[in-house]
Tab-separated table of N, CA and C in Angstrom:
chain	number	residue	atom	x	y	z
O	281	MET	N	-52.447	66.369	-6.384
O	281	MET	CA	-51.760	65.736	-5.420
O	281	MET	C	-50.662	65.116	-6.433
O	282	SER	N	-49.414	65.503	-6.380
O	282	SER	CA	-48.522	64.952	-7.492
O	282	SER	C	-48.217	63.361	-7.369
O	283	GLN	N	-47.844	63.053	-8.909
O	283	GLN	CA	-47.651	61.171	-8.796
O	283	GLN	C	-46.522	60.881	-8.627
O	284	ARG	N	-46.670	59.863	-8.164
O	284	ARG	CA	-44.972	58.902	-8.351
O	284	ARG	C	-44.613	58.236	-9.330
O	285	ARG	N	-43.791	58.626	-10.323
O	285	ARG	CA	-43.582	57.168	-11.309
O	285	ARG	C	-42.465	57.096	-11.547
O	286	ARG	N	-41.887	55.886	-11.556
O	286	ARG	CA	-40.807	55.862	-11.551
O	286	ARG	C	-39.916	55.683	-13.121
O	287	LEU	N	-38.901	55.982	-13.087
O	287	LEU	CA	-38.288	55.711	-14.801
O	287	LEU	C	-37.836	54.812	-15.123
O	288	PRO	N	-38.195	54.179	-16.464
O	288	PRO	CA	-37.917	52.846	-16.555
O	288	PRO	C	-35.961	53.043	-17.028
O	289	ASN	N	-35.424	52.008	-16.970
O	289	ASN	CA	-34.020	51.725	-17.185
O	289	ASN	C	-33.755	52.310	-18.407
O	290	SER	N	-34.656	52.206	-19.653
O	290	SER	CA	-34.075	52.828	-20.649
O	290	SER	C	-33.829	54.379	-20.444
O	291	LEU	N	-34.793	55.026	-19.824
O	291	LEU	CA	-34.837	56.304	-19.524
O	291	LEU	C	-33.246	56.665	-18.622
O	292	ARG	N	-33.452	55.948	-17.939
O	292	ARG	CA	-32.180	56.020	-17.120
O	292	ARG	C	-31.177	55.986	-17.393
O	293	TRP	N	-30.528	55.711	-18.589
O	293	TRP	CA	-29.594	55.234	-19.423
O	293	TRP	C	-29.269	56.453	-20.274
O	294	GLN	N	-30.464	57.169	-20.774
O	294	GLN	CA	-30.553	57.851	-21.758
O	294	GLN	C	-29.932	59.129	-21.146
O	295	ALA	N	-30.834	59.328	-19.727
O	295	ALA	CA	-30.353	60.578	-18.788
O	295	ALA	C	-28.392	60.213	-19.081
O	296	VAL	N	-27.910	59.131	-18.576
O	296	VAL	CA	-26.933	59.007	-18.597
O	296	VAL	C	-25.643	59.597	-19.383
O	297	GLY	N	-26.631	58.707	-20.609
O	297	GLY	CA	-25.631	59.002	-21.604
O	297	GLY	C	-25.613	60.547	-22.114
O	298	TRP	N	-26.576	61.606	-21.891
O	298	TRP	CA	-26.739	62.777	-22.351
O	298	TRP	C	-25.479	63.369	-21.205
O	299	MET	N	-25.444	63.040	-19.580
O	299	MET	CA	-24.880	63.660	-19.428
O	299	MET	C	-23.239	63.235	-19.490
O	300	GLU	N	-23.237	62.259	-20.191
O	300	GLU	CA	-21.741	61.698	-20.245
O	300	GLU	C	-21.419	62.336	-21.889
O	301	MET	N	-22.153	62.784	-22.185
O	301	MET	CA	-22.162	63.561	-23.386
O	301	MET	C	-21.968	65.387	-23.118
O	302	GLY	N	-22.405	66.015	-22.160
O	302	GLY	CA	-21.895	67.248	-21.623
O	302	GLY	C	-23.186	68.069	-20.932
O	303	LEU	N	-24.194	67.200	-21.549
O	303	LEU	CA	-25.388	68.023	-21.193
O	303	LEU	C	-25.399	68.203	-19.496
O	304	SER	N	-25.740	69.473	-19.008
O	304	SER	CA	-26.070	69.702	-17.695
O	304	SER	C	-27.116	68.496	-17.001
O	305	GLN	N	-27.300	68.220	-16.028
O	305	GLN	CA	-28.005	67.706	-15.089
O	305	GLN	C	-29.440	68.455	-14.848
O	306	ALA	N	-29.636	69.597	-14.934
O	306	ALA	CA	-30.538	70.440	-14.896
O	306	ALA	C	-31.617	70.512	-16.377
O	307	ASP	N	-30.858	70.353	-17.376
O	307	ASP	CA	-30.946	70.196	-18.699
O	307	ASP	C	-31.891	68.557	-18.947
O	308	ALA	N	-30.752	67.792	-18.581
O	308	ALA	CA	-31.396	66.349	-18.536
O	308	ALA	C	-32.695	66.190	-17.740
O	309	ALA	N	-32.702	66.626	-16.259
O	309	ALA	CA	-34.061	66.773	-15.997
O	309	ALA	C	-35.393	66.963	-16.584
O	310	ARG	N	-35.226	68.865	-17.444
O	310	ARG	CA	-35.766	68.916	-18.193
O	310	ARG	C	-36.474	68.098	-19.501
O	311	ARG	N	-35.319	67.481	-19.909
O	311	ARG	CA	-35.723	66.499	-20.755
O	311	ARG	C	-36.896	65.241	-20.539
O	312	LEU	N	-36.273	65.124	-19.357
O	312	LEU	CA	-37.191	63.785	-18.692
O	312	LEU	C	-38.601	63.915	-18.141
O	313	ASN	N	-38.637	65.605	-17.799
O	313	ASN	CA	-39.780	65.995	-17.158
O	313	ASN	C	-39.657	65.649	-15.381
O	314	VAL	N	-38.546	65.639	-14.807
O	314	VAL	CA	-38.200	65.469	-13.703
O	314	VAL	C	-37.362	66.349	-12.844
O	315	SER	N	-37.904	66.055	-11.656
O	315	SER	CA	-36.453	66.888	-10.832
O	315	SER	C	-35.152	67.027	-10.746
O	316	ARG	N	-34.430	67.475	-10.944
O	316	ARG	CA	-33.246	67.866	-10.695
O	316	ARG	C	-32.149	66.979	-9.839
O	317	SER	N	-33.179	66.409	-8.755
O	317	SER	CA	-32.623	65.739	-7.682
O	317	SER	C	-32.783	64.333	-7.971
O	318	VAL	N	-33.915	64.112	-8.637
O	318	VAL	CA	-33.423	62.677	-9.508
O	318	VAL	C	-32.745	62.564	-10.486
O	319	VAL	N	-32.073	63.353	-11.331
O	319	VAL	CA	-31.135	63.267	-12.551
O	319	VAL	C	-29.616	63.267	-11.386
O	320	GLN	N	-29.806	63.982	-10.111
O	320	GLN	CA	-28.339	64.048	-9.590
O	320	GLN	C	-28.559	62.747	-9.222
O	321	ARG	N	-28.925	62.218	-8.291
O	321	ARG	CA	-29.086	60.563	-7.731
O	321	ARG	C	-28.782	60.109	-8.390
O	322	LEU	N	-29.549	59.458	-9.397
O	322	LEU	CA	-29.251	58.944	-10.772
O	322	LEU	C	-27.945	58.677	-11.073
O	323	TRP	N	-26.958	60.237	-11.403
O	323	TRP	CA	-25.579	60.183	-11.594
O	323	TRP	C	-24.952	59.756	-10.920
O	324	ASP	N	-25.498	60.237	-9.313
O	324	ASP	CA	-24.381	59.697	-8.466
O	324	ASP	C	-24.250	57.996	-8.311
O	325	GLN	N	-25.602	57.559	-8.664
O	325	GLN	CA	-25.557	55.837	-8.424
O	325	GLN	C	-24.532	55.832	-9.473
O	326	TYR	N	-24.378	56.410	-10.773
O	326	TYR	CA	-23.455	55.781	-11.838
O	326	TYR	C	-22.403	55.781	-11.739
O	327	GLN	N	-22.036	57.102	-10.536
O	327	GLN	CA	-20.719	57.198	-10.471
O	327	GLN	C	-20.195	55.999	-9.475
O	328	SER	N	-21.021	55.629	-8.710
O	328	SER	CA	-20.361	54.853	-7.550
O	328	SER	C	-20.314	53.442	-7.861
O	329	GLU	N	-21.793	53.196	-8.380
O	329	GLU	CA	-21.859	51.617	-8.774
O	329	GLU	C	-21.548	51.365	-10.346
O	330	ASP	N	-21.719	52.269	-11.166
O	330	ASP	CA	-21.028	51.992	-13.090
O	330	ASP	C	-22.484	51.551	-13.042
O	331	SER	N	-24.164	51.508	-12.720
O	331	SER	CA	-25.050	51.123	-13.274
O	331	SER	C	-26.219	52.051	-12.807
O	332	VAL	N	-27.518	51.921	-13.191
O	332	VAL	CA	-28.602	53.106	-12.755
O	332	VAL	C	-29.836	51.751	-12.623
O	333	PRO	N	-30.081	50.600	-12.750
O	333	PRO	CA	-31.321	49.910	-12.406
O	333	PRO	C	-31.604	50.344	-11.132
O	334	ARG	N	-32.747	50.092	-11.080
O	334	ARG	CA	-33.986	50.840	-9.699
O	334	ARG	C	-32.891	49.463	-8.512
O	335	ARG	N	-33.179	50.240	-7.407
O	335	ARG	CA	-32.739	49.425	-6.345
O	335	ARG	C	-33.909	49.155	-5.774
O	336	PRO	N	-33.459	47.667	-5.117
O	336	PRO	CA	-34.993	46.814	-4.364
O	336	PRO	C	-35.061	47.734	-3.350
O	337	VAL	N	-36.765	48.130	-3.362
O	337	VAL	CA	-36.878	48.886	-2.198
O	337	VAL	C	-37.665	48.156	-0.791
O	338	PRO	N	-37.263	48.322	0.379
O	338	PRO	CA	-37.648	47.647	1.301
O	338	PRO	C	-39.264	47.884	2.067
O	339	GLY	N	-39.329	46.743	2.254
O	339	GLY	CA	-40.998	47.023	2.857
O	339	GLY	C	-41.827	46.165	2.147
O	340	ARG	N	-43.455	46.098	2.992
O	340	ARG	CA	-44.131	45.167	2.431
O	340	ARG	C	-45.089	45.868	0.928
O	341	SER	N	-45.445	45.145	-0.181
O	341	SER	CA	-45.820	45.760	-1.242
O	341	SER	C	-47.583	46.218	-0.628
O	342	ARG	N	-48.256	46.955	-1.802
O	342	ARG	CA	-49.616	47.161	-1.136
O	342	ARG	C	-50.360	45.827	-1.728
O	343	ALA	N	-51.184	45.863	-0.851
O	343	ALA	CA	-52.718	45.149	-0.645
O	343	ALA	C	-53.461	45.500	-1.760
O	344	THR	N	-53.851	46.298	-2.146
O	344	THR	CA	-54.498	47.019	-3.810
O	344	THR	C	-53.680	47.938	-4.430
O	345	THR	N	-54.220	48.161	-5.682
O	345	THR	CA	-53.449	49.150	-6.359
O	345	THR	C	-54.468	50.161	-6.699
O	346	PRO	N	-53.623	51.615	-7.041
O	346	PRO	CA	-54.708	52.511	-7.015
O	346	PRO	C	-55.955	52.945	-7.704
O	347	ALA	N	-55.758	51.829	-9.215
O	347	ALA	CA	-57.369	51.360	-9.031
O	347	ALA	C	-58.200	50.723	-8.520
O	348	GLU	N	-57.866	49.917	-7.768
O	348	GLU	CA	-58.701	49.732	-6.694
O	348	GLU	C	-59.022	50.215	-6.061
O	349	ASP	N	-58.190	51.373	-5.240
O	349	ASP	CA	-58.782	52.335	-4.371
O	349	ASP	C	-59.544	53.169	-5.082
O	350	ARG	N	-59.640	53.741	-6.049
O	350	ARG	CA	-60.691	54.405	-6.717
O	350	ARG	C	-62.005	53.632	-6.656
O	351	PHE	N	-62.145	52.271	-7.152
O	351	PHE	CA	-63.060	51.364	-6.982
O	351	PHE	C	-63.723	51.539	-5.750
O	352	LEU	N	-62.927	51.226	-4.576
O	352	LEU	CA	-63.558	51.202	-3.558
O	352	LEU	C	-64.339	52.425	-2.540
O	353	ALA	N	-63.328	53.744	-3.193
O	353	ALA	CA	-64.001	55.138	-2.824
O	353	ALA	C	-65.120	55.061	-3.482
O	354	LEU	N	-65.585	54.510	-4.849
O	354	LEU	CA	-66.524	55.093	-5.684
O	354	LEU	C	-67.415	54.238	-5.459
O	355	SER	N	-67.664	52.614	-4.951
O	355	SER	CA	-68.561	52.293	-4.475
O	355	SER	C	-68.854	52.329	-3.116
O	356	ALA	N	-68.267	53.530	-2.708
O	356	ALA	CA	-68.848	53.846	-1.332
O	356	ALA	C	-69.180	55.209	-1.420
O	357	ARG	N	-68.989	55.869	-2.487
O	357	ARG	CA	-69.848	57.208	-2.856
O	357	ARG	C	-71.305	56.896	-3.087
O	358	ARG	N	-71.198	55.984	-3.979
O	358	ARG	CA	-72.427	55.696	-4.824
O	358	ARG	C	-73.256	54.678	-3.990
O	359	ARG	N	-72.979	53.885	-2.970
O	359	ARG	CA	-74.170	53.421	-1.769
O	359	ARG	C	-73.514	53.792	-0.330
O	360	ARG	N	-73.952	55.306	0.065
O	360	ARG	CA	-73.376	55.542	1.137
O	360	ARG	C	-73.814	54.779	2.594
O	361	THR	N	-74.807	54.119	2.274
O	361	THR	CA	-75.214	53.235	3.259
O	361	THR	C	-74.422	51.547	3.324
O	362	THR	N	-73.547	51.537	2.651
O	362	THR	CA	-73.072	50.145	2.267
O	362	THR	C	-71.959	50.308	3.783
O	363	THR	N	-71.387	48.992	4.284
O	363	THR	CA	-70.754	48.382	5.299
O	363	THR	C	-68.944	48.523	4.928
O	364	VAL	N	-68.191	47.766	5.481
O	364	VAL	CA	-67.109	47.476	5.218
O	364	VAL	C	-67.243	46.169	4.738
O	365	PRO	N	-67.717	45.339	5.341
O	365	PRO	CA	-67.753	44.069	4.911
O	365	PRO	C	-68.782	44.015	3.720
O	366	GLN	N	-69.268	44.268	3.016
O	366	GLN	CA	-69.846	44.643	2.084
O	366	GLN	C	-69.530	44.853	0.786
O	367	LEU	N	-68.008	46.220	1.268
O	367	LEU	CA	-67.289	46.854	0.070
O	367	LEU	C	-65.836	46.100	0.218
O	368	VAL	N	-65.772	44.734	1.391
O	368	VAL	CA	-64.707	43.634	1.004
O	368	VAL	C	-65.306	42.464	0.143
O	369	ALA	N	-66.681	42.102	0.138
O	369	ALA	CA	-67.359	41.204	-0.620
O	369	ALA	C	-67.248	41.824	-1.772
O	370	ASP	N	-67.953	43.453	-2.318
O	370	ASP	CA	-67.622	43.984	-3.676
O	370	ASP	C	-66.544	43.769	-4.522
O	371	HIS	N	-65.193	43.958	-3.299
O	371	HIS	CA	-64.097	43.750	-4.095
O	371	HIS	C	-63.410	42.534	-4.535
O	372	PHE	N	-64.118	41.659	-3.959
O	372	PHE	CA	-63.861	40.450	-3.851
O	372	PHE	C	-64.079	39.440	-5.254
O	373	GLN	N	-65.618	40.260	-5.113
O	373	GLN	CA	-66.298	39.944	-6.507
O	373	GLN	C	-65.693	40.369	-7.838
O	374	ALA	N	-65.521	41.656	-7.823
O	374	ALA	CA	-64.967	42.745	-9.118
O	374	ALA	C	-63.720	41.777	-9.174
O	375	SER	N	-62.565	41.651	-8.193
O	375	SER	CA	-61.189	40.852	-8.591
O	375	SER	C	-60.570	39.782	-8.400
O	376	GLY	N	-61.659	39.145	-7.327
O	376	GLY	CA	-61.028	37.736	-7.317
O	376	GLY	C	-59.854	37.469	-5.896
O	377	ARG	N	-59.724	38.985	-5.475
O	377	ARG	CA	-58.693	38.951	-4.735
O	377	ARG	C	-58.893	39.424	-3.055
O	378	ARG	N	-58.423	38.691	-2.050
O	378	ARG	CA	-59.357	38.948	-0.709
O	378	ARG	C	-58.372	40.033	-0.441
O	379	ILE	N	-59.264	41.402	0.278
O	379	ILE	CA	-58.614	42.242	1.069
O	379	ILE	C	-58.915	41.974	2.645
O	380	SER	N	-58.525	42.691	3.344
O	380	SER	CA	-59.296	43.132	4.828
O	380	SER	C	-60.054	43.783	5.141
O	381	ALA	N	-60.753	44.174	5.877
O	381	ALA	CA	-61.360	45.037	6.319
O	381	ALA	C	-61.088	46.438	6.719
O	382	THR	N	-59.620	45.949	7.236
O	382	THR	CA	-58.547	47.027	7.833
O	382	THR	C	-58.170	47.909	6.694
O	383	THR	N	-57.628	47.042	5.323
O	383	THR	CA	-57.047	47.880	4.649
O	383	THR	C	-58.405	48.848	3.723
O	384	VAL	N	-59.178	48.138	3.617
O	384	VAL	CA	-60.807	48.968	3.019
O	384	VAL	C	-60.834	50.491	4.212
O	385	ARG	N	-61.109	50.295	5.556
O	385	ARG	CA	-60.748	51.153	5.681
O	385	ARG	C	-59.756	52.487	5.804
O	386	ASN	N	-58.762	51.847	5.591
O	386	ASN	CA	-57.787	53.015	5.155
O	386	ASN	C	-57.956	53.238	4.147
O	387	ARG	N	-57.939	52.764	3.086
O	387	ARG	CA	-58.253	53.608	1.757
O	387	ARG	C	-59.540	54.210	1.442
O	388	LEU	N	-60.421	53.778	2.456
O	388	LEU	CA	-61.652	55.125	2.394
O	388	LEU	C	-61.031	56.473	3.258
O	389	HIS	N	-60.305	55.933	4.253
O	389	HIS	CA	-59.721	56.695	4.970
O	389	HIS	C	-58.794	57.964	4.126
O	390	ASN	N	-57.973	57.167	3.029
O	390	ASN	CA	-57.297	57.841	2.266
O	390	ASN	C	-58.322	58.931	1.375
O	391	ALA	N	-59.167	58.525	1.303
O	391	ALA	CA	-60.327	59.176	0.277
O	391	ALA	C	-60.860	60.491	0.599
O	392	GLY	N	-60.861	60.367	2.326
O	392	GLY	CA	-61.774	61.545	2.402
O	392	GLY	C	-62.987	60.929	3.036
O	393	LEU	N	-63.169	59.699	3.130
O	393	LEU	CA	-64.382	58.604	3.298
O	393	LEU	C	-64.089	58.326	5.112
O	394	TYR	N	-65.180	57.808	5.526
O	394	TYR	CA	-65.088	57.025	6.456
O	394	TYR	C	-66.084	55.537	6.719
O	395	ALA	N	-66.006	54.951	6.994
O	395	ALA	CA	-66.726	53.521	6.717
O	395	ALA	C	-67.908	53.584	8.077
O	396	ARG	N	-68.667	53.595	7.138
O	396	ARG	CA	-70.092	53.202	8.411
O	396	ARG	C	-70.125	52.404	8.991
O	397	ARG	N	-70.583	52.505	10.351
O	397	ARG	CA	-70.748	51.134	10.933
O	397	ARG	C	-72.479	51.000	11.299
O	398	PRO	N	-72.325	49.795	10.972
O	398	PRO	CA	-73.696	49.095	10.846
O	398	PRO	C	-73.844	49.512	12.264
O	399	VAL	N	-75.796	49.746	12.476
O	399	VAL	CA	-76.019	50.463	14.023
O	399	VAL	C	-77.478	49.535	14.044
O	400	VAL	N	-77.515	48.528	14.850
O	400	VAL	CA	-78.759	48.059	14.971
O	400	VAL	C	-79.863	48.991	15.397
O	401	CYS	N	-81.061	49.442	14.449
O	401	CYS	CA	-81.815	50.703	14.845
O	401	CYS	C	-83.569	49.962	13.889
O	402	VAL	N	-84.602	50.196	14.782
O	402	VAL	CA	-85.660	49.899	13.486
O	402	VAL	C	-85.823	51.143	12.839
O	403	PRO	N	-86.144	50.518	11.775
O	403	PRO	CA	-86.675	51.995	10.868
O	403	PRO	C	-88.098	51.877	10.572
O	404	LEU	N	-88.398	53.480	11.256
O	404	LEU	CA	-89.584	53.668	11.676
O	404	LEU	C	-90.119	54.315	9.993
O	405	ASN	N	-91.476	53.890	10.013
O	405	ASN	CA	-92.102	54.304	8.790
O	405	ASN	C	-93.280	56.302	8.976
O	406	GLY	N	-93.539	56.644	8.170
O	406	GLY	CA	-93.745	58.167	8.428
O	406	GLY	C	-94.838	58.500	9.716
O	407	ARG	N	-95.965	57.404	9.941
O	407	ARG	CA	-96.376	57.737	11.251
O	407	ARG	C	-95.892	57.569	12.413
O	408	GLN	N	-95.337	56.433	12.433
O	408	GLN	CA	-94.685	56.080	13.534
O	408	GLN	C	-93.367	57.227	14.081
O	409	ARG	N	-92.697	57.979	12.892
O	409	ARG	CA	-92.120	58.937	13.069
O	409	ARG	C	-92.383	60.132	14.234
O	410	ARG	N	-94.010	60.505	13.279
O	410	ARG	CA	-94.606	61.310	13.718
O	410	ARG	C	-95.602	61.353	15.600
O	411	ASN	N	-95.913	60.246	15.278
O	411	ASN	CA	-96.378	59.447	16.912
O	411	ASN	C	-94.869	60.023	17.771
O	412	ARG	N	-93.553	59.418	17.396
O	412	ARG	CA	-92.992	59.946	18.377
O	412	ARG	C	-92.516	61.208	18.733
O	413	LEU	N	-92.433	61.769	16.977
O	413	LEU	CA	-92.145	63.282	17.786
O	413	LEU	C	-93.584	64.053	18.454
O	414	CYS	N	-94.366	63.656	18.433
O	414	CYS	CA	-96.016	64.039	19.071
O	414	CYS	C	-95.610	63.407	20.642
O	415	TRP	N	-95.357	62.507	21.091
O	415	TRP	CA	-94.917	61.896	22.040
O	415	TRP	C	-93.468	62.904	22.705
O	416	ALA	N	-92.519	63.322	22.126
O	416	ALA	CA	-91.617	63.858	22.594
O	416	ALA	C	-91.793	65.362	23.359
O	417	ARG	N	-92.814	66.138	22.196
O	417	ARG	CA	-93.072	67.725	22.211
O	417	ARG	C	-94.180	67.447	23.557
O	418	GLU	N	-94.947	65.973	23.736
O	418	GLU	CA	-95.999	66.287	24.998
O	418	GLU	C	-94.989	66.229	26.533
O	419	ASN	N	-93.987	65.471	26.301
O	419	ASN	CA	-93.278	64.983	27.433
O	419	ASN	C	-92.091	65.859	27.775
O	420	MET	N	-91.968	66.811	26.602
O	420	MET	CA	-90.549	67.958	26.872
O	420	MET	C	-90.166	68.114	28.860
O	421	PHE	N	-91.551	68.340	29.160
O	421	PHE	CA	-91.070	68.968	30.522
O	421	PHE	C	-91.814	68.223	31.481
O	422	LEU	N	-90.912	67.278	32.147
O	422	LEU	CA	-91.782	65.850	33.209
O	422	LEU	C	-92.165	66.492	34.271
O	423	GLY	N	-91.426	67.444	34.704
O	423	GLY	CA	-91.783	67.702	36.218
O	423	GLY	C	-90.428	68.732	36.753
O	424	ARG	N	-91.117	69.565	38.071
O	424	ARG	CA	-89.958	70.187	38.816
O	424	ARG	C	-89.350	69.783	39.971
O	425	SER	N	-88.353	69.764	39.654
O	425	SER	CA	-87.313	69.072	41.203
O	425	SER	C	-86.743	70.312	42.193
O	426	ASN	N	-86.723	70.940	42.959
O	426	ASN	CA	-85.669	71.574	43.900
O	426	ASN	C	-85.485	73.210	42.865
O	427	ASN	N	-86.588	73.573	42.291
O	427	ASN	CA	-86.140	75.066	41.366
O	427	ASN	C	-85.598	74.648	40.303
O	428	GLY	N	-85.636	73.765	39.734
O	428	GLY	CA	-84.716	73.242	38.580
O	428	GLY	C	-86.276	72.301	37.581
O	429	LEU	N	-86.256	72.098	36.128
O	429	LEU	CA	-86.988	71.618	35.688
O	429	LEU	C	-86.017	70.189	35.007
O	430	LEU	N	-87.046	69.436	35.073
O	430	LEU	CA	-86.124	68.061	34.493
O	430	LEU	C	-86.613	68.423	32.997
O	431	CYS	N	-85.958	68.527	32.156
O	431	CYS	CA	-86.378	68.272	30.571
O	431	CYS	C	-86.075	66.873	30.113
O	432	CYS	N	-86.741	66.318	29.450
O	432	CYS	CA	-86.401	65.567	28.454
O	432	CYS	C	-86.588	65.589	27.372
O	433	SER	N	-86.298	65.607	26.532
O	433	SER	CA	-86.414	64.821	24.830
O	433	SER	C	-86.307	63.498	24.350
O	434	HIS	N	-86.467	63.351	23.346
O	434	HIS	CA	-86.199	61.566	23.045
O	434	HIS	C	-84.882	61.134	23.204
O	435	ARG	N	-83.565	62.090	23.019
O	435	ARG	CA	-82.653	61.610	23.030
O	435	ARG	C	-81.726	61.567	24.792
O	436	ARG	N	-82.685	62.548	25.300
O	436	ARG	CA	-81.415	62.729	26.393
O	436	ARG	C	-82.232	63.349	27.314
O	437	VAL	N	-81.990	63.743	28.929
O	437	VAL	CA	-82.422	64.120	29.832
O	437	VAL	C	-81.931	64.781	30.570
O	438	GLN	N	-81.776	66.191	31.140
O	438	GLN	CA	-81.141	67.041	31.477
O	438	GLN	C	-81.689	68.163	32.461
O	439	ILE	N	-81.342	68.538	33.410
O	439	ILE	CA	-81.848	69.472	34.284
O	439	ILE	C	-81.270	70.727	34.759
O	440	TYR	N	-82.364	71.394	34.179
O	440	TYR	CA	-81.960	72.931	33.913
O	440	TYR	C	-82.750	73.803	35.322
O	441	ASN	N	-81.476	74.732	36.094
O	441	ASN	CA	-82.087	75.663	37.363
O	441	ASN	C	-82.794	76.110	36.648
O	442	GLY	N	-84.019	76.999	37.503
O	442	GLY	CA	-85.049	77.206	37.532
O	442	GLY	C	-84.780	79.152	37.149
O	443	GLU	N	-83.705	79.729	37.472
O	443	GLU	CA	-83.394	81.000	37.035
O	443	GLU	C	-82.989	81.172	35.906
């Protein structure tokens, strides 16, 4: 993915100076390592307004910087079991700025990760897991009903036809 970078005012004025000296827009773009359309918009702005500083951009400013986005994604990758409120607390401890849980979820989603939702479940030890598996195997078929089998595994109950 390409990164957007803004041209500082000094380079903007330098590009305008090159074009006033007769350099083409394509050559100025090559020297600045930007697209020709960027230089063309810059030249059009200079022609109409006689200035080239950046225009104010409408919209809300971002709650996090790209470095903070990387921090959130890295924290989530390192500790896969962490939840969004924990990530919010980690970010506050690291940066001293509060961000919302929605912002954290959005940043994780942009990084290709998904926030883990805490689920209340009782952690089982090895013996309990073995006992539960044995119970599920023993109780796999509970009985017959109308030429069908009532099948029960540890997660769901289904009725199968006898055919």
